[in-house]
Amino acid sequence: MGVTGLARYVNAPTTGLDLITRNIVQNHQGAIRGKWNISVKSFRSTLGSIPGFQVHSERIMYALTMNDNVFVLLEDPVAPVRSELLQPPEGQAPIPLIGPGAPTHYRTAFLTLSPPGALEQLLAQLRARWVSVRQTAPGGPSQANHFSGQQLSVDGFVYHIGTDFIVRAGNVILAGGAVKGMLIEAEYLPLPTMHAGADGTLELLSNLLVSCLPEIPGANFTAVTISDAIWQDLLWDREQEEIQQQKEKEEKEKPPKEDDLDDVFVSGDEDLPEFRKGDWIGTDRDQRSAYLIIGALRSEGLL
């Protein structure tokens, strides 16, 4: 698993997938290695239907199924944004992020669940007040129908270009069968992380994605990016921060450790980067890709 870049081909022709396949095979000596399938569902809360309970705005939840995991983005429009609390306006007292006085939750939460279908099963068992934005059975009152029916899917292929690059391309298909452009993703396997440009794009992968497109005049091709700061804020975990603060407190209370030069077996590795949560490997890579896909489709009103 390596660093990835995602792009949206908004006005792709109906033959776009075939054209990209031909371009990758003929011009990049690539080969098809499998199918690329993603399904996305969106839900909304129905807390306002509870007698005597008033809500300013209903909550929204998106569930994207990729491989054996489901990535869930939950949003509460009236909850505070954590990054804004880190830098309060001048003259306003800071609000603690953890402990007494801290918010119970923030505007967004991003979760990884497994196996696929577990979210719908849990919501049905709890009789949770969530309904699918699209229900398969018109007018059906049963609880199961509230969580059934995917809103859209991505159907395409996975290509290998040499041993270093993987390209994924697929049509965005609505529930009724209409095709709404394409999603294209490139992955560079040798590196788990890469420095992005000022606009958040990765030049190496952006150039590869552009080269995979057929030469069609007027193509609307847009890179989908997110800054590292926003991504780290999205992955913030209250429990992990409390554990980290407790460890730092214990380290400060310990007596200083004397250096024993005879006990040094390895040196010179002090400046090597450590693994960080959110690096582009394994489930973390899929998690970041899922968030970008949800964001791209939401911005066009497809979710």
Coordinates of N, CA and C in Angstrom, one line a residue, residues 101-240:
G101 N -16.0 20.3 31.1 CA -16.3 21.4 30.3 C -16.0 21.2 28.8
A102 N -15.5 20.1 28.4 CA -15.2 19.8 27.0 C -16.5 19.4 26.3
P103 N -16.6 19.7 25.0 CA -17.8 19.2 24.3 C -17.9 17.7 24.3
T104 N -19.1 17.2 24.3 CA -19.3 15.8 24.3 C -18.9 15.2 23.0
H105 N -19.0 15.9 21.9 CA -18.6 15.4 20.6 C -18.3 16.6 19.7
Y106 N -17.7 16.4 18.5 CA -17.4 17.4 17.6 C -18.2 17.2 16.3
R107 N -18.1 18.1 15.4 CA -19.0 18.1 14.2 C -18.9 16.9 13.4
T108 N -17.7 16.4 13.2 CA -17.5 15.2 12.4 C -16.9 14.0 13.2
A109 N -17.3 12.8 12.8 CA -16.6 11.6 13.4 C -16.5 10.7 12.2
F110 N -15.3 10.0 12.1 CA -15.0 9.2 11.0 C -14.6 7.8 11.5
L111 N -15.4 6.8 11.2 CA -15.2 5.5 11.8 C -14.9 4.4 10.8
T112 N -14.3 3.3 11.2 CA -14.1 2.2 10.3 C -14.7 1.0 11.0
L113 N -15.6 0.3 10.2 CA -16.4 -0.8 10.8 C -16.1 -2.0 9.9
S114 N -16.4 -3.2 10.5 CA -16.2 -4.4 9.7 C -17.1 -5.5 10.4
P115 N -17.7 -6.4 9.7 CA -17.8 -6.6 8.3 C -18.8 -5.7 7.6
P116 N -18.9 -5.7 6.3 CA -20.0 -4.9 5.6 C -21.3 -5.4 6.0
G117 N -22.3 -4.5 6.2 CA -23.6 -4.9 6.6 C -23.8 -4.8 8.1
A118 N -22.7 -4.7 8.9 CA -22.8 -4.6 10.3 C -23.5 -3.3 10.8
L119 N -23.3 -2.2 10.1 CA -23.9 -1.0 10.5 C -25.4 -1.0 10.4
E120 N -25.9 -1.5 9.3 CA -27.3 -1.6 9.1 C -28.0 -2.6 10.1
Q121 N -27.3 -3.7 10.4 CA -27.8 -4.6 11.4 C -27.8 -4.0 12.8
L122 N -26.8 -3.2 13.1 CA -26.8 -2.6 14.5 C -27.9 -1.6 14.6
L123 N -28.1 -0.7 13.5 CA -29.1 0.3 13.6 C -30.5 -0.4 13.7
A124 N -30.7 -1.5 13.0 CA -32.0 -2.2 13.1 C -32.2 -2.8 14.4
Q125 N -31.2 -3.4 15.0 CA -31.4 -4.0 16.3 C -31.6 -3.0 17.4
L126 N -31.0 -1.8 17.3 CA -31.2 -0.8 18.3 C -32.5 0.0 18.0
R127 N -33.1 -0.2 16.9 CA -34.2 0.6 16.5 C -33.8 2.1 16.5
A128 N -32.6 2.3 16.0 CA -32.1 3.7 16.0 C -32.9 4.6 15.0
R129 N -33.0 5.8 15.4 CA -33.8 6.8 14.6 C -33.0 7.3 13.5
W130 N -32.7 6.4 12.6 CA -32.0 6.8 11.3 C -32.7 6.1 10.2
V131 N -32.8 6.8 9.1 CA -33.4 6.2 7.9 C -32.5 6.4 6.7
S132 N -32.6 5.5 5.8 CA -31.8 5.6 4.6 C -32.4 6.7 3.7
V133 N -31.5 7.5 3.1 CA -32.0 8.6 2.2 C -32.8 8.0 1.0
R134 N -32.3 6.8 0.6 CA -33.1 6.0 -0.4 C -33.5 4.7 0.1
Q135 N -34.8 4.5 0.1 CA -35.4 3.2 0.6 C -35.9 2.4 -0.6
T136 N -35.6 1.1 -0.6 CA -35.9 0.3 -1.8 C -37.3 0.0 -1.9
A137 N -38.0 -0.1 -0.8 CA -39.5 -0.5 -0.9 C -40.3 0.8 -0.7
P138 N -40.9 1.3 -1.7 CA -41.7 2.5 -1.6 C -42.8 2.4 -0.6
G139 N -42.8 3.2 0.4 CA -43.9 3.2 1.4 C -43.8 2.1 2.4
G140 N -42.8 1.3 2.3 CA -42.7 0.2 3.2 C -42.4 0.6 4.6
P141 N -43.2 0.3 5.6 CA -42.9 0.8 7.0 C -42.0 0.0 7.8
S142 N -41.5 -1.2 7.3 CA -40.7 -2.1 8.1 C -39.4 -1.4 8.4
Q143 N -38.8 -1.9 9.6 CA -37.6 -1.3 10.0 C -36.4 -1.6 9.1
A144 N -36.5 -2.8 8.5 CA -35.4 -3.2 7.6 C -35.3 -2.3 6.4
N145 N -36.5 -1.9 5.9 CA -36.5 -1.0 4.7 C -35.8 0.3 5.0
H146 N -35.8 0.8 6.2 CA -35.2 2.1 6.6 C -33.7 2.1 6.3
F147 N -33.0 0.9 6.3 CA -31.6 0.9 6.1 C -31.1 0.2 4.8
S148 N -32.1 -0.1 4.0 CA -31.7 -0.9 2.8 C -31.6 0.1 1.6
G149 N -30.9 -0.4 0.6 CA -30.7 0.3 -0.7 C -29.5 1.2 -0.7
Q150 N -28.6 0.9 -1.6 CA -27.4 1.8 -1.8 C -27.8 3.0 -2.6
Q151 N -27.2 4.1 -2.4 CA -27.5 5.3 -3.1 C -26.8 5.4 -4.4
L152 N -25.5 5.0 -4.4 CA -24.8 4.9 -5.6 C -23.6 3.9 -5.5
S153 N -23.0 3.6 -6.6 CA -21.9 2.7 -6.6 C -20.9 3.1 -7.6
V154 N -19.7 2.6 -7.4 CA -18.6 2.8 -8.3 C -18.2 1.4 -8.9
D155 N -18.2 1.3 -10.2 CA -17.9 0.0 -10.8 C -16.9 0.2 -11.9
G156 N -15.8 -0.5 -11.8 CA -14.7 -0.3 -12.7 C -13.6 -1.4 -12.6
F157 N -12.4 -1.0 -12.9 CA -11.3 -2.0 -12.9 C -10.1 -1.4 -12.2
V158 N -9.2 -2.4 -11.8 CA -7.9 -2.1 -11.1 C -6.9 -2.5 -12.1
Y159 N -5.9 -1.5 -12.4 CA -4.9 -1.8 -13.4 C -3.5 -1.7 -12.6
H160 N -2.6 -2.5 -13.1 CA -1.2 -2.4 -12.6 C -0.4 -1.9 -13.8
I161 N 0.5 -0.9 -13.5 CA 1.4 -0.3 -14.4 C 2.8 -0.6 -13.9
G162 N 3.5 -1.6 -14.5 CA 4.8 -2.0 -13.9 C 4.6 -2.6 -12.5
T163 N 5.5 -2.4 -11.7 CA 5.5 -2.9 -10.3 C 5.3 -1.8 -9.3
D164 N 5.2 -0.6 -9.7 CA 5.2 0.5 -8.8 C 3.8 1.2 -8.7
F165 N 3.0 1.2 -9.8 CA 1.8 2.0 -9.9 C 0.6 1.1 -10.0
I166 N -0.5 1.5 -9.3 CA -1.8 0.9 -9.4 C -2.8 2.0 -9.8
V167 N -3.6 1.8 -10.7 CA -4.6 2.8 -11.1 C -6.0 2.1 -11.0
R168 N -6.9 2.8 -10.4 CA -8.3 2.4 -10.3 C -9.2 3.4 -11.0
A169 N -10.1 2.9 -11.8 CA -11.0 3.7 -12.6 C -12.4 3.1 -12.6
G170 N -13.4 3.9 -12.4 CA -14.7 3.3 -12.4 C -15.8 4.3 -12.6
N171 N -16.9 3.9 -13.2 CA -18.1 4.8 -13.4 C -18.8 5.0 -12.1
V172 N -19.3 6.2 -11.9 CA -20.2 6.5 -10.7 C -21.6 6.3 -11.2
I173 N -22.3 5.3 -10.6 CA -23.6 4.8 -11.1 C -24.6 5.1 -10.0
L174 N -25.7 5.9 -10.3 CA -26.7 6.1 -9.3 C -27.6 4.9 -9.2
A175 N -28.5 4.9 -8.2 CA -29.4 3.8 -7.9 C -30.2 3.4 -9.1
G176 N -30.7 4.5 -9.9 CA -31.5 4.2 -11.0 C -30.8 3.7 -12.2
G177 N -29.5 3.7 -12.2 CA -28.7 3.2 -13.3 C -28.0 4.3 -14.1
A178 N -28.3 5.5 -13.8 CA -27.7 6.6 -14.6 C -26.2 6.8 -14.2
V179 N -25.4 7.0 -15.2 CA -23.9 7.2 -14.9 C -23.6 8.7 -14.8
K180 N -22.9 9.0 -13.7 CA -22.5 10.4 -13.4 C -21.0 10.5 -13.3
G181 N -20.4 10.4 -14.5 CA -19.0 10.6 -14.6 C -18.2 9.4 -14.0
M182 N -16.9 9.7 -13.7 CA -16.0 8.6 -13.2 C -15.2 9.1 -12.1
L183 N -14.6 8.1 -11.3 CA -13.6 8.4 -10.3 C -12.4 7.6 -10.8
I184 N -11.2 8.3 -10.6 CA -9.9 7.7 -11.0 C -8.9 7.9 -9.9
E185 N -8.3 6.8 -9.5 CA -7.3 6.9 -8.4 C -6.0 6.2 -8.8
A186 N -4.9 6.9 -8.4 CA -3.6 6.3 -8.7 C -2.9 6.1 -7.4
E187 N -2.1 5.0 -7.3 CA -1.4 4.7 -6.1 C 0.1 4.4 -6.5
Y188 N 1.0 5.0 -5.7 CA 2.4 4.8 -5.9 C 2.9 3.9 -4.8
L189 N 3.2 2.6 -5.0 CA 3.5 1.7 -4.0 C 4.7 1.9 -3.2
P190 N 5.9 2.3 -3.8 CA 7.1 2.4 -3.0 C 7.1 3.3 -1.8
L191 N 6.2 4.3 -1.8 CA 6.2 5.3 -0.7 C 4.9 5.3 0.1
P192 N 5.0 5.3 1.5 CA 3.8 5.4 2.3 C 3.4 6.8 2.5
T193 N 4.2 7.8 2.2 CA 3.9 9.2 2.3 C 4.6 10.0 1.3
M194 N 4.1 11.2 1.0 CA 4.7 12.0 0.0 C 4.3 13.5 0.3
H195 N 5.3 14.4 0.1 CA 5.0 15.8 0.4 C 4.1 16.3 -0.7
A196 N 3.0 17.0 -0.3 CA 2.1 17.5 -1.3 C 2.4 19.0 -1.6
G197 N 1.9 19.5 -2.7 CA 2.2 20.8 -3.1 C 1.3 21.8 -2.3
A198 N 1.4 23.1 -2.7 CA 0.7 24.1 -1.9 C -0.8 23.9 -2.1
D199 N -1.3 23.4 -3.2 CA -2.7 23.1 -3.4 C -3.2 21.8 -2.9
G200 N -2.3 21.0 -2.2 CA -2.7 19.7 -1.7 C -2.5 18.6 -2.7
T201 N -2.1 18.8 -3.9 CA -2.0 17.8 -4.9 C -0.6 17.1 -4.9
L202 N -0.5 15.9 -5.3 CA 0.7 15.2 -5.5 C 1.1 15.2 -6.9
E203 N 2.1 15.9 -7.3 CA 2.4 16.2 -8.7 C 2.7 14.9 -9.5
L204 N 3.4 13.9 -8.9 CA 3.7 12.7 -9.6 C 2.4 11.9 -9.9
L205 N 1.5 11.8 -9.0 CA 0.2 11.1 -9.2 C -0.7 11.9 -10.1
S206 N -0.7 13.2 -9.9 CA -1.6 14.0 -10.8 C -1.2 13.9 -12.3
N207 N 0.1 13.9 -12.5 CA 0.6 13.7 -13.9 C 0.2 12.3 -14.5
L208 N 0.3 11.3 -13.6 CA -0.1 10.0 -14.1 C -1.6 9.9 -14.4
L209 N -2.4 10.5 -13.5 CA -3.9 10.5 -13.7 C -4.2 11.2 -15.0
V210 N -3.6 12.3 -15.3 CA -3.9 13.0 -16.5 C -3.5 12.2 -17.7
S211 N -2.4 11.5 -17.6 CA -1.9 10.8 -18.8 C -2.8 9.6 -19.1
C212 N -3.6 9.1 -18.1 CA -4.5 8.0 -18.3 C -5.7 8.4 -19.0
L213 N -6.0 9.7 -19.1 CA -7.3 10.1 -19.7 C -7.2 10.1 -21.2
P214 N -8.3 9.8 -21.9 CA -8.3 9.9 -23.3 C -8.3 11.4 -23.7
E215 N -7.8 11.7 -24.9 CA -7.7 13.1 -25.3 C -9.0 13.5 -25.9
I216 N -9.9 14.0 -25.0 CA -11.2 14.5 -25.4 C -11.4 15.9 -25.1
P217 N -11.7 16.8 -26.0 CA -11.8 18.2 -25.8 C -12.9 18.5 -24.7
G218 N -12.6 19.5 -23.9 CA -13.6 19.9 -22.9 C -13.8 19.0 -21.7
A219 N -12.8 18.1 -21.5 CA -12.9 17.2 -20.3 C -12.8 17.9 -19.0
N220 N -13.8 17.7 -18.1 CA -13.8 18.3 -16.8 C -13.2 17.4 -15.8
F221 N -11.9 17.6 -15.5 CA -11.1 16.7 -14.7 C -10.6 17.4 -13.5
T222 N -11.0 17.0 -12.3 CA -10.6 17.8 -11.1 C -10.0 16.9 -10.0
A223 N -8.9 17.4 -9.5 CA -8.2 16.6 -8.4 C -9.0 16.8 -7.1
V224 N -9.0 15.7 -6.3 CA -9.7 15.7 -5.0 C -8.7 15.6 -3.9
T225 N -8.5 16.6 -3.1 CA -7.5 16.7 -2.1 C -8.0 17.0 -0.7
I226 N -7.1 16.8 0.3 CA -7.4 17.3 1.7 C -6.1 17.6 2.3
S227 N -6.0 18.6 3.1 CA -4.7 19.0 3.7 C -4.4 18.1 4.9
D228 N -3.1 17.9 5.2 CA -2.7 17.0 6.3 C -3.3 17.5 7.6
A229 N -3.4 18.8 7.8 CA -3.9 19.4 9.0 C -5.4 19.0 9.2
I230 N -6.2 19.1 8.2 CA -7.6 18.7 8.3 C -7.7 17.2 8.5
W231 N -6.9 16.5 7.9 CA -6.9 15.0 8.0 C -6.6 14.6 9.4
Q232 N -5.5 15.2 10.0 CA -5.1 14.8 11.4 C -6.2 15.2 12.4
D233 N -6.9 16.4 12.1 CA -7.9 16.8 13.0 C -9.1 15.8 12.9
L234 N -9.4 15.3 11.7 CA -10.5 14.4 11.5 C -10.2 13.1 12.2
L235 N -9.0 12.7 12.3 CA -8.6 11.4 13.0 C -8.4 11.5 14.5
W236 N -8.6 12.7 15.0 CA -8.4 12.9 16.4 C -9.2 12.0 17.3
D237 N -8.6 11.4 18.3 CA -9.2 10.4 19.1 C -9.1 10.9 20.6
R238 N -10.2 11.1 21.2 CA -10.2 11.7 22.6 C -9.5 10.7 23.6
E239 N -9.8 9.4 23.5 CA -9.2 8.5 24.4 C -7.7 8.4 24.2
Q240 N -7.3 8.4 23.0 CA -5.8 8.3 22.7 C -5.1 9.5 23.2

